[in-house]
Tab-separated table of C-alpha atoms in Angstrom:
chain	number	residue	atom	x	y	z
A	26	MET	CA	-8.180	9.796	-49.418
A	27	TYR	CA	-6.380	6.694	-48.228
A	28	ARG	CA	-7.843	3.236	-48.724
A	29	PHE	CA	-8.322	1.262	-45.528
A	30	GLU	CA	-7.894	-2.497	-45.636
A	31	ARG	CA	-9.107	-4.724	-42.802
A	32	PRO	CA	-9.050	-2.069	-40.047
A	33	ILE	CA	-8.258	-3.452	-36.605
A	34	ILE	CA	-10.769	-2.409	-33.957
A	35	ILE	CA	-10.169	-3.018	-30.251
A	36	LEU	CA	-13.299	-3.724	-28.200
A	37	SER	CA	-13.493	-3.727	-24.417
A	38	ALA	CA	-15.318	-2.433	-21.381
A	39	PRO	CA	-13.844	0.746	-19.861
A	40	ARG	CA	-10.695	0.239	-17.762
A	41	SER	CA	-9.943	-3.174	-19.280
A	42	GLY	CA	-6.478	-2.313	-20.556
A	43	SER	CA	-7.471	-1.277	-24.081
A	44	THR	CA	-5.286	1.840	-23.979
A	45	LEU	CA	-2.233	-0.252	-23.126
A	46	LEU	CA	-3.037	-2.698	-25.928
A	47	PHE	CA	-3.568	0.193	-28.355
A	48	GLU	CA	-0.281	1.829	-27.358
A	49	VAL	CA	1.623	-1.430	-27.821
A	50	LEU	CA	0.122	-2.372	-31.198
A	51	SER	CA	0.532	1.185	-32.485
A	52	LYS	CA	4.314	0.675	-32.298
A	53	SER	CA	4.045	-1.768	-35.180
A	54	GLN	CA	5.591	-0.607	-38.426
A	55	SER	CA	2.560	-2.075	-40.230
A	56	ILE	CA	-0.100	-0.145	-38.326
A	57	TRP	CA	-1.503	3.374	-38.525
A	58	THR	CA	-3.774	5.219	-36.085
A	59	ILE	CA	-5.379	8.639	-35.779
A	60	GLY	CA	-3.083	9.389	-32.843
A	61	GLY	CA	-5.666	8.723	-30.152
A	62	GLU	CA	-9.339	7.969	-29.644
A	63	SER	CA	-12.038	8.855	-32.166
A	64	HIS	CA	-14.592	10.621	-29.941
A	65	ALA	CA	-14.457	14.011	-31.655
A	66	LEU	CA	-13.931	12.561	-35.115
A	67	ILE	CA	-17.246	10.698	-34.897
A	68	GLU	CA	-19.343	12.783	-32.547
A	69	THR	CA	-18.848	16.161	-34.249
A	70	ILE	CA	-21.025	14.829	-37.058
A	71	PRO	CA	-24.367	16.336	-35.928
A	72	SER	CA	-26.560	13.239	-36.296
A	73	LEU	CA	-24.017	11.171	-34.320
A	74	ASN	CA	-23.670	13.697	-31.500
A	75	ILE	CA	-25.098	12.580	-28.192
A	76	ALA	CA	-26.945	15.856	-27.626
A	77	TYR	CA	-28.737	15.396	-30.961
A	78	ARG	CA	-29.644	11.922	-29.746
A	79	LYS	CA	-31.059	13.358	-26.500
A	80	PHE	CA	-28.307	11.786	-24.401
A	81	SER	CA	-29.803	8.321	-24.873
A	82	SER	CA	-26.444	6.471	-24.942
A	83	ASN	CA	-23.127	6.175	-26.780
A	84	ALA	CA	-24.534	3.353	-28.903
A	85	LEU	CA	-24.475	3.601	-32.698
A	86	SER	CA	-25.813	0.930	-35.041
A	87	GLU	CA	-25.834	0.187	-38.743
A	88	GLN	CA	-29.065	2.184	-38.900
A	89	ASP	CA	-27.029	5.308	-38.131
A	90	MET	CA	-24.860	4.787	-41.202
A	91	ASN	CA	-25.643	6.219	-44.635
A	92	ASP	CA	-23.590	7.126	-47.699
A	93	ASN	CA	-23.021	10.701	-46.570
A	94	ILE	CA	-21.853	9.739	-43.078
A	95	ARG	CA	-19.662	6.974	-44.486
A	96	GLU	CA	-17.954	9.424	-46.837
A	97	GLN	CA	-17.431	11.956	-44.030
A	98	LEU	CA	-15.963	9.392	-41.658
A	99	LEU	CA	-13.651	7.829	-44.222
A	100	GLN	CA	-12.360	11.295	-45.092
A	101	ARG	CA	-11.906	12.212	-41.424
A	102	PHE	CA	-10.017	9.018	-40.626
A	103	SER	CA	-7.920	9.563	-43.736
A	104	ASP	CA	-7.098	13.142	-42.723
A	105	LYS	CA	-5.884	12.056	-39.278
A	106	VAL	CA	-4.068	8.804	-40.003
A	107	GLN	CA	-0.441	8.685	-38.839
A	108	ASN	CA	2.163	6.284	-37.545
A	109	THR	CA	3.702	6.175	-34.079
A	110	GLN	CA	6.133	8.951	-35.073
A	111	ALA	CA	3.180	11.115	-36.156
A	112	ARG	CA	4.189	10.774	-39.811
A	113	ARG	CA	1.584	10.551	-42.534
A	114	PRO	CA	1.494	7.729	-45.115
A	115	ASP	CA	3.085	8.398	-48.469
A	116	GLU	CA	0.556	10.327	-50.567
A	117	ASP	CA	1.790	8.596	-53.696
A	118	CYS	CA	1.711	5.152	-52.175
A	119	SER	CA	-0.801	2.865	-53.864
A	120	SER	CA	-0.829	0.387	-50.979
A	121	THR	CA	-3.628	0.336	-48.461
A	122	VAL	CA	-3.498	1.473	-44.829
A	123	ARG	CA	-3.983	-0.842	-41.840
A	124	LEU	CA	-5.860	1.323	-39.344
A	125	LEU	CA	-5.950	0.589	-35.598
A	126	GLU	CA	-8.975	2.066	-33.818
A	127	LYS	CA	-9.863	2.088	-30.138
A	128	THR	CA	-12.251	3.631	-27.646
A	129	PRO	CA	-14.426	1.841	-25.057
A	130	LYS	CA	-17.449	3.481	-26.710
A	131	ASN	CA	-16.840	1.122	-29.605
A	132	SER	CA	-18.193	-1.662	-27.417
A	133	LEU	CA	-21.603	-0.148	-28.209
A	134	ARG	CA	-20.761	0.486	-31.876
A	135	VAL	CA	-19.661	-2.828	-33.371
A	136	ASP	CA	-22.485	-2.912	-35.915
A	137	PHE	CA	-21.802	0.716	-36.825
A	138	PHE	CA	-18.116	0.043	-37.507
A	139	ASN	CA	-18.990	-3.112	-39.390
A	140	ALA	CA	-21.140	-0.967	-41.681
A	141	LEU	CA	-18.328	1.568	-42.076
A	142	PHE	CA	-15.579	-1.031	-42.582
A	143	PRO	CA	-17.181	-4.269	-43.887
A	144	ASP	CA	-13.816	-6.046	-43.808
A	145	ALA	CA	-12.835	-4.872	-40.301
A	146	ILE	CA	-11.444	-7.357	-37.795
A	147	PHE	CA	-12.007	-7.084	-34.065
A	148	ILE	CA	-9.867	-7.748	-30.984
A	149	TYR	CA	-12.033	-8.382	-27.909
A	150	LEU	CA	-10.105	-7.645	-24.706
A	151	VAL	CA	-11.505	-8.729	-21.340
A	152	ARG	CA	-10.287	-8.273	-17.798
A	153	ASP	CA	-11.149	-10.101	-14.586
A	154	PRO	CA	-14.448	-8.456	-13.599
A	155	LYS	CA	-13.387	-7.936	-9.982
A	156	GLU	CA	-10.384	-5.918	-11.109
A	157	ASN	CA	-12.287	-4.249	-13.935
A	158	ILE	CA	-15.226	-3.068	-11.836
A	159	SER	CA	-12.857	-1.878	-9.119
A	160	SER	CA	-10.890	0.118	-11.708
A	161	ILE	CA	-14.091	1.685	-13.048
A	162	MET	CA	-14.969	2.733	-9.495
A	163	GLN	CA	-11.515	4.234	-9.051
A	164	ALA	CA	-11.894	6.151	-12.324
A	165	TRP	CA	-15.194	7.670	-11.174
A	166	ARG	CA	-13.685	8.719	-7.845
A	167	SER	CA	-10.681	10.334	-9.493
A	168	ASN	CA	-12.848	12.790	-11.496
A	169	LYS	CA	-10.339	12.358	-14.344
A	170	PHE	CA	-12.678	10.504	-16.699
A	171	ILE	CA	-15.716	12.791	-16.748
A	172	THR	CA	-17.431	12.448	-20.115
A	173	TYR	CA	-20.664	14.367	-19.508
A	174	PRO	CA	-20.636	17.228	-16.979
A	175	SER	CA	-24.149	18.065	-15.814
A	176	LEU	CA	-25.731	15.207	-17.766
A	177	PRO	CA	-29.464	15.990	-18.219
A	178	GLY	CA	-31.527	13.647	-16.080
A	179	TRP	CA	-28.587	12.590	-13.905
A	180	ASN	CA	-28.920	13.379	-10.210
A	181	ARG	CA	-25.185	13.515	-9.610
A	182	GLN	CA	-23.042	16.340	-10.896
A	183	ASN	CA	-21.057	14.485	-13.555
A	184	TRP	CA	-21.062	11.256	-15.531
A	185	SER	CA	-17.811	9.370	-16.142
A	186	LEU	CA	-16.773	6.897	-18.832
A	187	LEU	CA	-19.172	4.980	-21.064
A	188	LEU	CA	-22.855	5.966	-21.329
A	189	PRO	CA	-24.912	2.799	-21.974
A	190	ASP	CA	-28.589	2.648	-22.781
A	191	ARG	CA	-30.923	2.802	-19.749
A	192	TRP	CA	-28.356	4.684	-17.685
A	193	GLN	CA	-31.207	6.636	-16.077
A	194	GLN	CA	-32.101	3.634	-13.924
A	195	LEU	CA	-28.813	4.166	-12.087
A	196	ASN	CA	-29.939	7.409	-10.468
A	197	ASP	CA	-29.426	7.178	-6.708
A	198	GLN	CA	-27.620	3.829	-7.061
A	199	PRO	CA	-24.260	3.292	-5.306
A	200	LEU	CA	-21.050	3.558	-7.276
A	201	GLN	CA	-20.495	-0.197	-7.423
A	202	SER	CA	-23.849	-0.622	-9.179
A	203	ILE	CA	-22.918	2.010	-11.764
A	204	ALA	CA	-19.532	0.386	-12.402
A	205	ALA	CA	-21.029	-3.101	-12.675
A	206	PHE	CA	-23.688	-1.801	-15.076
A	207	GLN	CA	-21.051	-0.237	-17.329
A	208	TRP	CA	-18.979	-3.433	-17.322
A	209	GLN	CA	-22.026	-5.552	-18.051
A	210	ALA	CA	-23.493	-3.308	-20.758
A	211	ALA	CA	-20.195	-3.113	-22.651
A	212	ASN	CA	-19.525	-6.849	-22.608
A	213	GLU	CA	-23.114	-7.810	-23.449
A	214	ALA	CA	-23.125	-5.458	-26.448
A	215	ILE	CA	-19.754	-6.753	-27.700
A	216	ILE	CA	-20.751	-10.396	-27.417
A	217	ASN	CA	-24.157	-9.882	-29.023
A	218	SER	CA	-22.597	-8.150	-32.027
A	219	LEU	CA	-19.555	-10.386	-32.499
A	220	GLN	CA	-21.741	-13.488	-32.492
A	221	GLN	CA	-23.313	-12.178	-35.702
A	222	LEU	CA	-19.945	-12.051	-37.483
A	223	ASP	CA	-17.867	-14.824	-38.990
A	224	SER	CA	-15.612	-16.202	-36.269
A	225	SER	CA	-12.558	-15.545	-38.448
A	226	ARG	CA	-13.125	-11.801	-38.043
A	227	TRP	CA	-12.550	-11.594	-34.310
A	228	CYS	CA	-10.306	-12.912	-31.598
A	229	MET	CA	-10.313	-12.709	-27.828
A	230	LEU	CA	-7.666	-12.229	-25.154
A	231	THR	CA	-7.416	-11.253	-21.512
A	232	TYR	CA	-5.618	-8.363	-19.875
A	233	GLU	CA	-3.826	-10.905	-17.702
A	234	GLN	CA	-2.360	-12.615	-20.788
A	235	LEU	CA	-1.194	-9.277	-22.142
A	236	ILE	CA	0.573	-8.376	-18.889
A	237	SER	CA	2.004	-11.768	-17.953
A	238	ASN	CA	3.280	-12.809	-21.386
A	239	PRO	CA	3.352	-9.797	-23.711
A	240	ALA	CA	5.658	-11.315	-26.333
A	241	LYS	CA	3.526	-14.423	-26.864
A	242	THR	CA	0.265	-12.456	-26.752
A	243	ILE	CA	1.324	-9.701	-29.154
A	244	LYS	CA	2.871	-12.217	-31.541
A	245	GLN	CA	-0.441	-14.101	-31.633
A	246	LEU	CA	-2.299	-10.859	-32.301
A	247	CYS	CA	0.084	-10.080	-35.145
A	248	GLU	CA	-0.686	-13.478	-36.633
A	249	PHE	CA	-4.414	-12.813	-36.316
A	250	THR	CA	-4.175	-9.331	-37.860
A	251	GLN	CA	-1.638	-10.493	-40.472
A	252	THR	CA	0.832	-7.806	-39.481
A	253	LYS	CA	4.524	-8.286	-38.786
A	254	PHE	CA	5.821	-8.963	-35.299
A	255	CYS	CA	8.444	-6.359	-36.118
A	256	GLU	CA	11.607	-5.502	-34.198
A	257	SER	CA	9.991	-2.526	-32.443
A	258	LEU	CA	7.347	-4.851	-30.968
A	259	VAL	CA	9.932	-7.499	-30.131
A	260	GLN	CA	11.994	-4.973	-28.170
A	261	LEU	CA	8.942	-3.543	-26.401
A	262	CYS	CA	7.820	-6.995	-25.277
A	263	ARG	CA	11.207	-8.000	-23.871
A	264	GLU	CA	10.515	-6.011	-20.713
A	265	PRO	CA	7.357	-5.622	-18.607
A	266	LEU	CA	4.978	-3.398	-20.541
A	267	PRO	CA	4.968	0.281	-19.509
A	268	TYR	CA	1.937	1.787	-17.814
A	269	SER	CA	-0.624	3.266	-20.196
A	270	ARG	CA	-1.235	7.011	-20.341
A	271	TYR	CA	-4.489	6.631	-18.383
A	272	THR	CA	-3.075	4.696	-15.419
A	273	ILE	CA	-4.412	6.261	-12.204
A	274	SER	CA	-2.184	4.502	-9.688
A	275	THR	CA	0.409	1.737	-9.710
A	276	PRO	CA	-1.229	-1.543	-10.830
A	277	LYS	CA	-1.254	-4.254	-8.163
A	278	PRO	CA	-2.760	-7.763	-8.458
A	279	GLU	CA	-4.829	-7.363	-5.281
A	280	LYS	CA	-5.684	-3.675	-5.595
A	281	TRP	CA	-9.321	-4.563	-6.187
A	282	LEU	CA	-9.563	-5.684	-2.558
A	283	GLU	CA	-10.004	-2.016	-1.638
A	284	ASN	CA	-13.496	-2.399	-3.098
A	285	TYR	CA	-14.033	-6.001	-2.003
A	286	HIS	CA	-17.230	-5.468	0.007
A	287	SER	CA	-18.756	-3.156	-2.599
A	288	ILE	CA	-18.110	-5.560	-5.473
A	289	GLU	CA	-19.480	-8.454	-3.418
A	290	GLN	CA	-22.830	-6.633	-3.361
A	291	VAL	CA	-23.119	-6.629	-7.170
A	292	TRP	CA	-21.417	-9.936	-7.983
A	293	SER	CA	-24.623	-11.931	-8.414
A	294	LYS	CA	-26.012	-9.269	-10.777
A	295	ILE	CA	-23.207	-9.764	-13.310
A	296	ALA	CA	-23.297	-13.584	-13.205
A	297	SER	CA	-25.122	-14.073	-16.515
A	298	THR	CA	-22.697	-11.790	-18.375
A	299	LEU	CA	-19.679	-13.421	-16.738
A	300	ASP	CA	-20.989	-16.810	-17.885
A	301	LYS	CA	-21.077	-15.531	-21.487
A	302	VAL	CA	-17.583	-14.070	-21.232
A	303	ASN	CA	-16.270	-17.337	-19.804
A	304	HIS	CA	-18.020	-19.350	-22.511
A	305	HIS	CA	-16.231	-17.416	-25.238
A	306	LEU	CA	-12.912	-17.520	-23.388
A	307	SER	CA	-13.236	-21.299	-23.240
A	308	GLN	CA	-14.179	-21.449	-26.926
A	309	HIS	CA	-10.993	-19.533	-27.753
A	310	GLY	CA	-8.844	-21.844	-25.614
A	311	HIS	CA	-8.230	-19.331	-22.795
A	312	PRO	CA	-8.535	-19.829	-19.017
A	313	ILE	CA	-11.840	-18.589	-17.641
A	314	PHE	CA	-12.453	-16.159	-14.795
A	315	GLU	CA	-13.518	-17.555	-11.427
A	316	PRO	CA	-17.344	-17.332	-11.421
A	317	GLN	CA	-17.795	-17.964	-7.688
A	318	TRP	CA	-17.297	-15.129	-5.248
A	319	GLN	CA	-14.167	-15.521	-3.153
A	320	HIS	CA	-14.939	-15.141	0.554
A	321	LEU	CA	-11.836	-13.550	2.033
A	322	ASP	CA	-10.828	-11.908	5.271
A	323	VAL	CA	-9.685	-8.689	3.656
A	324	ASP	CA	-9.760	-6.196	6.535
A	325	ASN	CA	-6.019	-6.454	7.141
A	326	ALA	CA	-5.253	-6.484	3.417
A	327	ILE	CA	-7.341	-3.409	2.606
A	328	ALA	CA	-5.678	-1.008	5.042
A	329	PRO	CA	-2.160	-1.187	3.539
A	330	ALA	CA	-3.630	-0.901	0.043
A	331	ARG	CA	-5.438	2.280	1.020
A	332	VAL	CA	-2.302	3.759	2.540
A	333	GLU	CA	-0.454	3.189	-0.724
A	334	ALA	CA	-3.395	4.510	-2.761
A	335	THR	CA	-3.346	7.676	-0.658
A	336	GLU	CA	0.227	8.210	-1.774
A	337	GLN	CA	-0.600	7.619	-5.452
A	338	VAL	CA	-3.965	9.270	-6.250
A	339	LYS	CA	-4.937	12.938	-6.181
A	340	TYR	CA	-8.559	14.111	-6.088
A	341	ASP	CA	-9.506	17.608	-7.187
A	342	ASN	CA	-12.359	19.900	-6.118
A	343	VAL	CA	-13.324	17.969	-2.981
A	344	SER	CA	-14.404	19.795	0.184
A	345	ARG	CA	-11.988	19.109	3.015
A	346	ASN	CA	-14.771	17.997	5.370
A	347	SER	CA	-16.427	15.703	2.802
A	348	PRO	CA	-15.967	11.920	2.874
A	349	CYS	CA	-12.847	10.975	0.929
A	350	PRO	CA	-13.713	9.741	-2.598
A	351	CYS	CA	-11.370	6.758	-2.149
A	352	GLY	CA	-13.952	5.055	0.080
A	353	SER	CA	-11.785	4.877	3.195
A	354	GLY	CA	-14.571	6.257	5.407
A	355	LYS	CA	-12.357	9.139	6.552
A	356	ARG	CA	-12.880	12.818	5.900
A	357	PHE	CA	-11.026	14.089	2.847
A	358	LYS	CA	-8.746	16.308	4.974
A	359	GLN	CA	-7.664	13.266	6.995
A	360	CYS	CA	-6.992	11.094	3.949
A	361	HIS	CA	-6.091	12.189	0.394
A	362	GLY	CA	-6.659	15.828	1.352
A	363	ALA	CA	-3.811	15.626	3.835
A	364	LEU	CA	-1.470	15.475	0.856
A	365	SER	CA	-2.964	18.508	-0.910
């Protein structure tokens, strides 16, 4: 079994850009991963499975860790570890392995991973909440991120993305409320846990920094993680970063305006969490997100965005006479269904 030294764990709300960050950092010659996300690796241990836990949430704490589970997880991570070329570490190598781990569920599992890897370091990635909540809404509508089909106690057919505690209160709530709740629950849990750790064990960055200045941002992360800003990372950061594997449609700075009116309805509900996020951004020397709602005349801006979205996104298993999942107000057959 390999020895893990200071594993690097990415924390974020769903749809914050964590997959892109993971894919970039995994190109480092100093870093190893398990080739993807750790859902099955963790949740096939019976006591950590959500069904065993009566579908309460994806949260795991230090109370869920014991010697037996620790040994199982260390062995499972060791069995899967590989580099970006899917090659295993040298079996005879006495050096330790720098593991990179990522899944949005980890936002609810910081204390659990701290118990598993007491020397772990954490990268907290945040995205402008307007864009983030809009992207969560888009993910739900796409039906490509279903995590729990026929979730017991859920009035809708399927549940997508992260399952926070008290999700049952979202029954019969509009999609924007569900998306805002997921964003808020993830960020609150991350902040509450990281505040208990020594500040030297975690750093913070924004999705906007990653996209606008990848070379500077990744170099700073390499300094934080004490890994080399190697030539493969240098070359990758010379050009605009490629889209991540989970990109639904072409990223656009104002794409969130498609959901402008919906997000406006929940903006005041996320204010306390946004204040905490902004406080920590300021503490780390980063620009903060605008806390005040921007009152815009978006009617003319939304229509072109929806036309382009219609050309980019495909929805499956939707009745042709049903309202289109994109939120355009048209029937499916007159919108995205016209392309099917």
